[in-house]
Short mmCIF file of C-alpha atoms and ligand atoms in Angstrom, two decimals:
data_model
loop_
_atom_site.label_atom_id
_atom_site.label_comp_id
_atom_site.label_asym_id
_atom_site.label_seq_id
_atom_site.Cartn_x
_atom_site.Cartn_y
_atom_site.Cartn_z
CA MET A 1 0.00 0.00 0.00
CA ARG A 2 1.16 3.45 -0.96
CA VAL A 3 0.12 6.18 1.48
CA GLU A 4 -0.29 9.49 -0.37
CA HIS A 5 -0.86 11.80 2.53
CA VAL A 6 -1.42 11.90 6.25
CA GLU A 7 -3.27 14.54 8.20
CA LEU A 8 -3.02 15.31 11.91
CA ARG A 9 -5.67 17.22 13.80
CA VAL A 10 -5.45 18.23 17.43
CA ILE A 11 -8.94 18.29 18.87
CA GLU A 12 -10.40 19.24 22.20
CA MET A 13 -13.58 17.53 23.38
CA GLU A 14 -15.61 18.57 26.38
CA LEU A 15 -16.46 15.64 28.68
CA VAL A 16 -20.11 15.35 29.79
CA GLU A 17 -18.81 15.13 33.35
CA PRO A 18 -15.32 15.64 34.81
CA PHE A 19 -13.29 12.44 35.22
CA GLU A 20 -11.13 12.20 38.34
CA THR A 21 -8.48 9.56 39.02
CA SER A 22 -5.60 9.27 41.49
CA PHE A 23 -3.47 11.24 38.99
CA GLY A 24 -5.82 14.17 38.41
CA ARG A 25 -9.10 15.58 37.22
CA GLU A 26 -10.00 16.20 33.58
CA GLU A 27 -12.85 18.28 32.20
CA LYS A 28 -11.71 18.26 28.61
CA ARG A 29 -10.12 15.53 26.59
CA PRO A 30 -7.64 16.54 23.91
CA ALA A 31 -6.63 13.99 21.26
CA ILE A 32 -4.83 13.80 17.94
CA ILE A 33 -6.99 12.47 15.12
CA VAL A 34 -4.91 10.86 12.37
CA SER A 35 -6.14 10.26 8.83
CA ALA A 36 -4.15 8.50 6.12
CA VAL A 37 -5.16 8.43 2.45
CA SER A 38 -4.40 5.91 -0.28
CA ASP A 39 -6.26 5.53 -3.61
CA GLY A 40 -8.62 8.31 -2.55
CA VAL A 41 -9.74 6.31 0.53
CA ALA A 42 -9.14 7.60 4.06
CA GLY A 43 -8.36 5.57 7.16
CA TRP A 44 -8.87 7.07 10.61
CA GLY A 45 -7.08 6.65 13.91
CA GLU A 46 -6.86 8.37 17.29
CA CYS A 47 -3.80 9.06 19.40
CA VAL A 48 -4.69 8.89 23.12
CA ALA A 49 -1.76 10.89 24.52
CA GLY A 50 -2.91 13.24 27.27
CA SER A 51 -2.84 16.96 28.01
CA GLY A 52 0.09 16.36 30.39
CA PRO A 53 2.47 13.52 31.33
CA TRP A 54 0.24 12.05 34.07
CA TYR A 55 -0.97 8.64 32.91
CA SER A 56 2.22 8.15 30.88
CA TYR A 57 5.05 10.43 29.75
CA GLU A 58 3.39 11.03 26.38
CA THR A 59 1.50 14.24 25.73
CA ILE A 60 -0.22 15.75 22.71
CA GLN A 61 2.97 17.68 22.00
CA THR A 62 5.39 14.75 22.28
CA ALA A 63 3.11 12.65 20.07
CA TRP A 64 2.82 15.45 17.49
CA HIS A 65 6.60 15.72 17.38
CA VAL A 66 7.24 11.97 17.04
CA LEU A 67 4.48 11.55 14.44
CA SER A 68 5.58 14.56 12.36
CA ASP A 69 9.32 14.03 12.43
CA TYR A 70 9.69 10.23 12.44
CA LEU A 71 6.60 8.08 11.97
CA ILE A 72 4.73 9.89 9.20
CA PRO A 73 7.87 10.39 7.03
CA SER A 74 8.54 6.64 7.32
CA VAL A 75 5.11 5.65 5.94
CA LEU A 76 5.23 8.31 3.19
CA GLU A 77 8.69 7.20 2.06
CA GLU A 78 8.28 3.43 2.11
CA ASP A 79 5.28 1.38 0.92
CA LEU A 80 3.80 -1.14 3.25
CA GLN A 81 2.27 -4.60 2.88
CA THR A 82 0.51 -4.74 6.23
CA PRO A 83 0.42 -2.54 9.36
CA GLU A 84 1.83 -5.54 11.23
CA GLU A 85 5.23 -4.53 9.84
CA LEU A 86 5.17 -1.23 11.66
CA PRO A 87 6.24 -2.13 15.22
CA GLN A 88 9.43 -3.65 13.77
CA ARG A 89 9.99 -0.81 11.28
CA TRP A 90 9.52 1.76 14.04
CA SER A 91 11.63 -0.03 16.65
CA ARG A 92 14.40 2.58 16.22
CA VAL A 93 12.01 5.05 17.83
CA ARG A 94 12.19 4.08 21.47
CA GLY A 95 8.94 4.20 23.40
CA HIS A 96 6.20 6.63 22.33
CA PRO A 97 3.61 3.86 21.97
CA MET A 98 0.66 6.28 21.80
CA ALA A 99 2.14 8.19 18.87
CA LYS A 100 2.80 4.89 17.07
CA ALA A 101 -0.67 3.54 17.83
CA GLY A 102 -2.40 6.66 16.46
CA LEU A 103 -0.84 6.25 13.00
CA GLU A 104 -0.84 2.46 12.94
CA SER A 105 -4.54 2.36 13.74
CA ALA A 106 -5.37 4.76 10.88
CA LEU A 107 -3.52 2.35 8.56
CA TRP A 108 -5.49 -0.64 9.85
CA ASP A 109 -8.73 1.20 9.11
CA LEU A 110 -7.40 2.19 5.69
CA ILE A 111 -6.41 -1.37 4.72
CA ALA A 112 -9.68 -2.85 5.97
CA THR A 113 -11.64 -0.21 4.04
CA LEU A 114 -9.64 -0.81 0.84
CA ARG A 115 -10.27 -4.57 1.17
CA ARG A 116 -13.95 -3.98 2.00
CA VAL A 117 -13.85 -5.97 5.22
CA SER A 118 -14.61 -4.84 8.74
CA LEU A 119 -11.69 -4.09 11.02
CA SER A 120 -13.03 -6.75 13.38
CA GLN A 121 -12.79 -9.34 10.58
CA LEU A 122 -9.32 -8.19 9.57
CA LEU A 123 -8.06 -8.49 13.16
CA GLY A 124 -9.59 -11.96 13.60
CA GLY A 125 -12.62 -10.94 15.65
CA THR A 126 -15.22 -13.61 16.43
CA LYS A 127 -17.93 -11.67 18.30
CA ASP A 128 -20.74 -9.44 17.03
CA HIS A 129 -21.19 -7.64 20.36
CA ILE A 130 -18.85 -6.88 23.24
CA GLU A 131 -19.51 -6.60 26.97
CA SER A 132 -19.53 -3.06 28.28
CA GLY A 133 -18.33 -1.97 31.70
CA ILE A 134 -18.19 1.49 33.25
CA SER A 135 -15.25 3.25 34.85
CA ILE A 136 -16.41 5.62 37.60
CA GLY A 137 -14.14 8.44 38.71
CA ILE A 138 -13.53 9.74 42.21
CA GLN A 139 -16.61 11.58 43.49
CA ARG A 140 -17.26 14.28 46.10
CA ASP A 141 -18.43 11.83 48.76
CA VAL A 142 -19.82 8.33 49.25
CA PRO A 143 -23.53 9.19 48.77
CA ALA A 144 -22.67 10.89 45.44
CA LEU A 145 -20.71 7.81 44.38
CA LEU A 146 -23.56 5.43 45.28
CA LYS A 147 -25.94 7.51 43.16
CA VAL A 148 -23.63 7.34 40.15
CA ILE A 149 -23.24 3.56 40.54
CA GLU A 150 -27.01 3.11 40.78
CA ARG A 151 -27.60 5.13 37.61
CA ARG A 152 -24.99 3.15 35.67
CA LEU A 153 -26.34 -0.22 36.85
CA ASP A 154 -29.85 0.89 35.79
CA GLN A 155 -28.48 1.71 32.34
CA GLY A 156 -27.28 -1.88 32.09
CA TYR A 157 -23.49 -1.70 32.48
CA ARG A 158 -22.20 -5.17 33.21
CA ARG A 159 -19.33 -4.31 35.50
CA VAL A 160 -18.47 -1.37 37.73
CA LYS A 161 -14.90 -0.15 38.08
CA LEU A 162 -14.25 2.36 40.85
CA LYS A 163 -11.20 4.59 40.83
CA ILE A 164 -9.39 4.45 44.16
CA LYS A 165 -6.62 6.47 45.82
CA PRO A 166 -5.29 6.67 49.39
CA GLY A 167 -8.20 7.87 51.54
CA TRP A 168 -10.80 6.78 48.93
CA ASP A 169 -10.47 3.00 48.91
CA VAL A 170 -11.68 0.49 51.51
CA GLU A 171 -14.53 2.72 52.64
CA ILE A 172 -16.02 3.14 49.16
CA ILE A 173 -15.66 -0.54 48.23
CA LYS A 174 -17.37 -1.48 51.49
CA ALA A 175 -20.16 1.01 50.85
CA ALA A 176 -20.68 -0.25 47.28
CA ARG A 177 -20.82 -3.89 48.46
CA GLU A 178 -23.26 -3.07 51.26
CA ARG A 179 -25.54 -1.14 48.94
CA PHE A 180 -25.39 -3.26 45.75
CA GLY A 181 -24.42 -6.76 46.91
CA GLU A 182 -22.58 -9.13 44.60
CA ILE A 183 -22.35 -6.94 41.48
CA PRO A 184 -19.28 -7.42 39.28
CA LEU A 185 -17.02 -4.87 40.95
CA MET A 186 -13.35 -3.90 40.63
CA ALA A 187 -10.97 -1.10 41.62
CA ASP A 188 -8.35 0.86 39.66
CA ALA A 189 -5.60 2.69 41.58
CA ASN A 190 -3.62 4.15 38.65
CA SER A 191 -0.32 3.50 40.47
CA ALA A 192 -1.25 5.38 43.67
CA TYR A 193 0.13 2.82 46.16
CA SER A 194 3.27 0.88 47.04
CA LEU A 195 4.06 -2.35 48.86
CA LYS A 196 4.01 -0.36 52.12
CA ASP A 197 0.23 -0.25 51.68
CA LEU A 198 -0.13 -4.05 51.79
CA PRO A 199 -2.62 -3.85 54.73
CA ILE A 200 -5.03 -1.84 52.54
CA PHE A 201 -4.93 -4.55 49.88
CA GLN A 202 -5.43 -7.25 52.50
CA GLN A 203 -8.60 -5.40 53.54
CA LEU A 204 -9.76 -4.97 49.94
CA ASP A 205 -9.13 -8.71 49.49
CA GLU A 206 -12.19 -9.40 51.68
CA TYR A 207 -14.65 -7.84 49.23
CA GLY A 208 -14.54 -10.35 46.39
CA LEU A 209 -13.40 -7.88 43.74
CA MET A 210 -13.05 -9.22 40.18
CA MET A 211 -9.58 -7.67 40.16
CA ILE A 212 -7.49 -4.74 41.40
CA GLU A 213 -6.01 -2.76 38.52
CA GLN A 214 -2.53 -1.20 38.61
CA PRO A 215 -2.08 -0.70 42.35
CA PHE A 216 1.67 0.09 42.19
CA SER A 217 4.11 2.08 40.11
CA TYR A 218 3.70 2.35 36.33
CA GLU A 219 7.22 0.91 36.02
CA ASP A 220 6.94 -1.93 38.47
CA LEU A 221 6.57 -5.66 37.84
CA VAL A 222 8.40 -7.05 40.89
CA ASP A 223 6.34 -5.53 43.72
CA HIS A 224 3.13 -6.40 41.90
CA ALA A 225 4.31 -10.03 41.87
CA GLU A 226 4.88 -9.84 45.63
CA LEU A 227 1.38 -8.40 46.12
CA GLN A 228 -0.18 -11.08 43.92
CA ARG A 229 1.43 -13.74 46.14
CA GLN A 230 -0.13 -12.11 49.22
CA ILE A 231 -3.74 -11.63 48.08
CA ARG A 232 -6.41 -13.83 46.45
CA THR A 233 -7.92 -11.04 44.33
CA PRO A 234 -6.39 -11.08 40.83
CA VAL A 235 -4.04 -8.20 40.10
CA CYS A 236 -4.62 -6.66 36.66
CA LEU A 237 -1.92 -4.55 35.03
CA ASP A 238 -2.59 -1.44 32.96
CA GLU A 239 0.23 1.18 33.00
CA SER A 240 3.05 -1.35 33.63
CA VAL A 241 2.45 -3.23 30.35
CA LYS A 242 3.71 -1.04 27.49
CA SER A 243 4.64 -3.76 24.99
CA PRO A 244 4.28 -7.47 24.24
CA GLU A 245 7.66 -7.95 25.94
CA ASP A 246 6.34 -6.36 29.15
CA ALA A 247 3.31 -8.65 29.00
CA ARG A 248 5.51 -11.72 28.69
CA ARG A 249 7.69 -10.58 31.60
CA ALA A 250 4.66 -9.79 33.78
CA LEU A 251 3.20 -13.26 33.21
CA GLN A 252 6.54 -14.95 33.78
CA LEU A 253 7.07 -13.08 37.06
CA GLY A 254 3.47 -13.58 38.24
CA SER A 255 2.94 -9.81 38.46
CA CYS A 256 -0.72 -10.16 37.43
CA ARG A 257 -3.40 -12.70 36.47
CA ILE A 258 -5.30 -10.42 34.11
CA ILE A 259 -4.16 -7.83 31.55
CA ASN A 260 -5.98 -4.67 30.52
CA ILE A 261 -5.04 -4.22 26.85
CA LYS A 262 -5.12 -0.66 25.51
CA PRO A 263 -3.81 -0.37 21.95
CA GLY A 264 -2.53 3.15 22.66
CA ARG A 265 -0.47 2.05 25.63
CA VAL A 266 1.15 -0.93 23.87
CA GLY A 267 2.06 0.73 20.56
CA GLY A 268 -0.94 -0.09 18.38
CA PRO A 269 -3.33 -2.79 17.20
CA SER A 270 -0.56 -5.19 16.07
CA ASN A 271 1.03 -5.29 19.51
CA ALA A 272 -2.39 -5.41 21.18
CA LYS A 273 -3.23 -8.47 19.08
CA ARG A 274 0.10 -10.09 19.95
CA ILE A 275 -0.55 -9.66 23.67
CA HIS A 276 -4.06 -11.04 23.18
CA ASP A 277 -2.72 -14.09 21.30
CA GLU A 278 -0.14 -14.87 23.96
CA CYS A 279 -2.66 -14.47 26.78
CA LEU A 280 -5.20 -16.65 24.95
CA ALA A 281 -2.58 -19.39 24.54
CA LYS A 282 -1.73 -19.16 28.25
CA ARG A 283 -5.40 -18.88 29.30
CA VAL A 284 -4.85 -15.47 30.86
CA PRO A 285 -8.06 -13.41 30.58
CA VAL A 286 -7.83 -9.97 28.98
CA TRP A 287 -10.16 -7.04 28.46
CA CYS A 288 -9.92 -3.82 26.51
CA GLY A 289 -9.28 -0.67 28.49
CA GLY A 290 -10.19 2.84 27.44
CA MET A 291 -8.71 6.33 27.47
CA LEU A 292 -11.94 8.33 27.12
CA GLU A 293 -11.65 8.00 23.34
CA THR A 294 -13.93 9.67 20.85
CA GLY A 295 -15.95 7.35 18.63
CA ILE A 296 -12.95 6.92 16.34
CA GLY A 297 -10.71 5.37 18.99
CA ARG A 298 -13.72 3.59 20.48
CA ALA A 299 -14.53 1.92 17.15
CA HIS A 300 -10.95 0.62 16.99
CA ASN A 301 -11.19 -0.68 20.56
CA VAL A 302 -14.56 -2.35 19.93
CA ALA A 303 -13.11 -4.17 16.90
CA LEU A 304 -10.16 -5.35 19.02
CA ALA A 305 -12.43 -6.45 21.86
CA SER A 306 -14.28 -8.72 19.40
CA LEU A 307 -11.30 -11.11 19.48
CA PRO A 308 -11.97 -14.35 21.36
CA GLY A 309 -9.61 -13.79 24.32
CA PHE A 310 -11.45 -10.66 25.51
CA THR A 311 -13.53 -12.60 28.02
CA LEU A 312 -14.03 -9.92 30.69
CA PRO A 313 -16.18 -6.76 30.41
CA ASN A 314 -14.34 -3.87 28.76
CA ASP A 315 -13.94 -0.17 29.59
CA LEU A 316 -15.89 0.56 26.42
CA SER A 317 -18.99 2.49 27.33
CA ALA A 318 -21.60 4.20 25.16
CA SER A 319 -20.66 7.46 23.40
CA ASP A 320 -23.01 9.47 25.67
CA ARG A 321 -21.07 8.44 28.77
CA TYR A 322 -18.19 10.58 27.49
CA TYR A 323 -19.41 13.22 25.05
CA GLN A 324 -22.57 15.13 24.30
CA GLN A 325 -22.02 14.63 20.61
CA ASP A 326 -19.59 12.02 19.32
CA LEU A 327 -17.53 12.54 16.16
CA ILE A 328 -19.08 9.51 14.48
CA GLU A 329 -22.41 8.20 13.25
CA PRO A 330 -23.99 6.08 14.42
CA ALA A 331 -22.89 6.72 18.02
CA PHE A 332 -22.14 3.69 20.20
CA VAL A 333 -25.19 2.87 22.30
CA LEU A 334 -25.54 0.51 25.23
CA HIS A 335 -27.98 -2.29 24.49
CA ARG A 336 -30.24 -3.54 27.24
CA ASP A 337 -28.10 -6.60 27.73
CA GLY A 338 -25.11 -4.36 28.58
CA THR A 339 -23.28 -4.75 25.28
CA LEU A 340 -22.12 -2.63 22.35
CA ARG A 341 -22.56 -3.91 18.78
CA VAL A 342 -19.44 -4.51 16.72
CA PRO A 343 -19.83 -2.51 13.49
CA THR A 344 -19.99 -4.68 10.37
CA GLY A 345 -19.27 -2.05 7.68
CA ALA A 346 -15.87 -1.75 6.01
CA GLY A 347 -12.98 -0.57 8.21
CA ILE A 348 -13.99 0.79 11.61
CA GLY A 349 -17.55 0.73 10.25
CA VAL A 350 -18.66 4.16 11.47
CA GLU A 351 -18.86 7.46 9.56
CA ILE A 352 -16.70 10.39 10.66
CA VAL A 353 -18.86 13.53 10.76
CA GLU A 354 -16.31 15.96 9.33
CA GLU A 355 -18.29 19.05 10.20
CA ARG A 356 -18.29 18.08 13.91
CA LEU A 357 -14.61 17.22 13.67
CA ALA A 358 -13.88 20.67 12.20
CA ARG A 359 -15.68 22.35 15.10
CA VAL A 360 -13.43 20.74 17.74
CA THR A 361 -10.17 21.04 15.78
CA VAL A 362 -7.61 23.44 17.27
CA ASP A 363 -4.59 22.59 15.11
CA GLN A 364 -4.13 20.77 11.83
CA LYS A 365 -1.39 19.79 9.39
CA VAL A 366 -1.18 17.79 6.16
CA TYR A 367 1.92 15.74 5.27
CA THR A 368 2.36 14.79 1.62
CA ARG A 369 4.59 12.24 -0.09
CA GLY A 370 7.81 13.83 -1.35
CA ALA A 371 7.05 17.25 0.15
CA HIS A 372 9.35 17.16 3.13
O1 OSB B 1 -6.65 3.82 34.04
O2 OSB B 1 -8.05 2.84 32.80
C1 OSB B 1 -7.51 3.89 33.18
C2 OSB B 1 -9.20 6.89 31.52
C3 OSB B 1 -8.10 7.68 31.24
C4 OSB B 1 -6.86 7.26 31.63
C5 OSB B 1 -6.71 6.03 32.29
C6 OSB B 1 -7.80 5.22 32.55
C7 OSB B 1 -9.07 5.68 32.19
C8 OSB B 1 -10.30 4.97 32.50
C9 OSB B 1 -11.51 5.26 31.63
O3 OSB B 1 -10.45 4.22 33.45
C10 OSB B 1 -11.88 4.13 30.75
C11 OSB B 1 -12.83 4.54 29.64
O4 OSB B 1 -12.37 5.08 28.61
O5 OSB B 1 -14.03 4.30 29.82
MG1 MG B 2 -6.41 1.76 34.47
#
């Protein structure tokens, strides 16, 4: 495939409600939307780097730089057979998985569209709907949290994930259990604790959580393994798994029993699929995480989550949980059985509403073959 041009757009989307985690509170979600054109057909991707280096070191500006100066020139200069070549081709660029994933995902959509197959089919998906969970941020107080949980359960979400941080942990899990009984419940700490906090995890261990996500440092595998030896609740890694190699090391060390796969965090759909394949072979359950994506990134994640190893509910909620008006049509809606449909049209299978995209665009640049 010969890519003729690539376009980057920085957008800013207003969240329907602020989202607070142990690393901060966000009211707006910036993103870079990537489009790549070949034979007059466009493929679309989304780069999930943040406004600041909080979840990972990548930001909108670092991703823009790496895309503009290294990744885009490489796909404009050299034709490509399949996007699966890209992790190897880009291995000279150390790190920057979110920048890589933004462009690689646009190329997956482009190839699927050119071949007139759905992205789910191209990736090897086997499901026509995926289980939807909800990630609930830190709230003002416990009564406010219980109200949010109740509303989300009424809407049909199949699993509730509560963000925790020191001072907002055992008490809220206890309150949720007392109020809602044996609902599928889990906690996500976004690296807010260390092994010194073992007693907190021993208390949490009494509440039958499906898993505890990323309790310790974003760089750690060893202390997580120690924690997993000390508690029954499965540890799930998010931030600590940035590549297929990290996933292999984490499983070898026993650092977790479940992996949250986010294509942005692991360098793109090819690496995400590799981690899935290895986990499936080793019978390690996986699920697809989210980064408050617009419908473009969400459509990519839904296609990925249609692979057979995604056996746990995903952080893929309906469009209206994030944004008043999504950038795509049709929007993702939660069905009464708590699932999202996997689009069947070519590529990501949703239409980009360019007029809405234009309204949220704050910066834009086109890169053309031979022009740099
Ligand atoms: O840790 O999973 C996380 C959102 C932004 C950054 C990190 C995380 C999250 C979420 C939201 O939990 C998941 C979603 O997109 O629904
Ligand atoms: Mg997480």
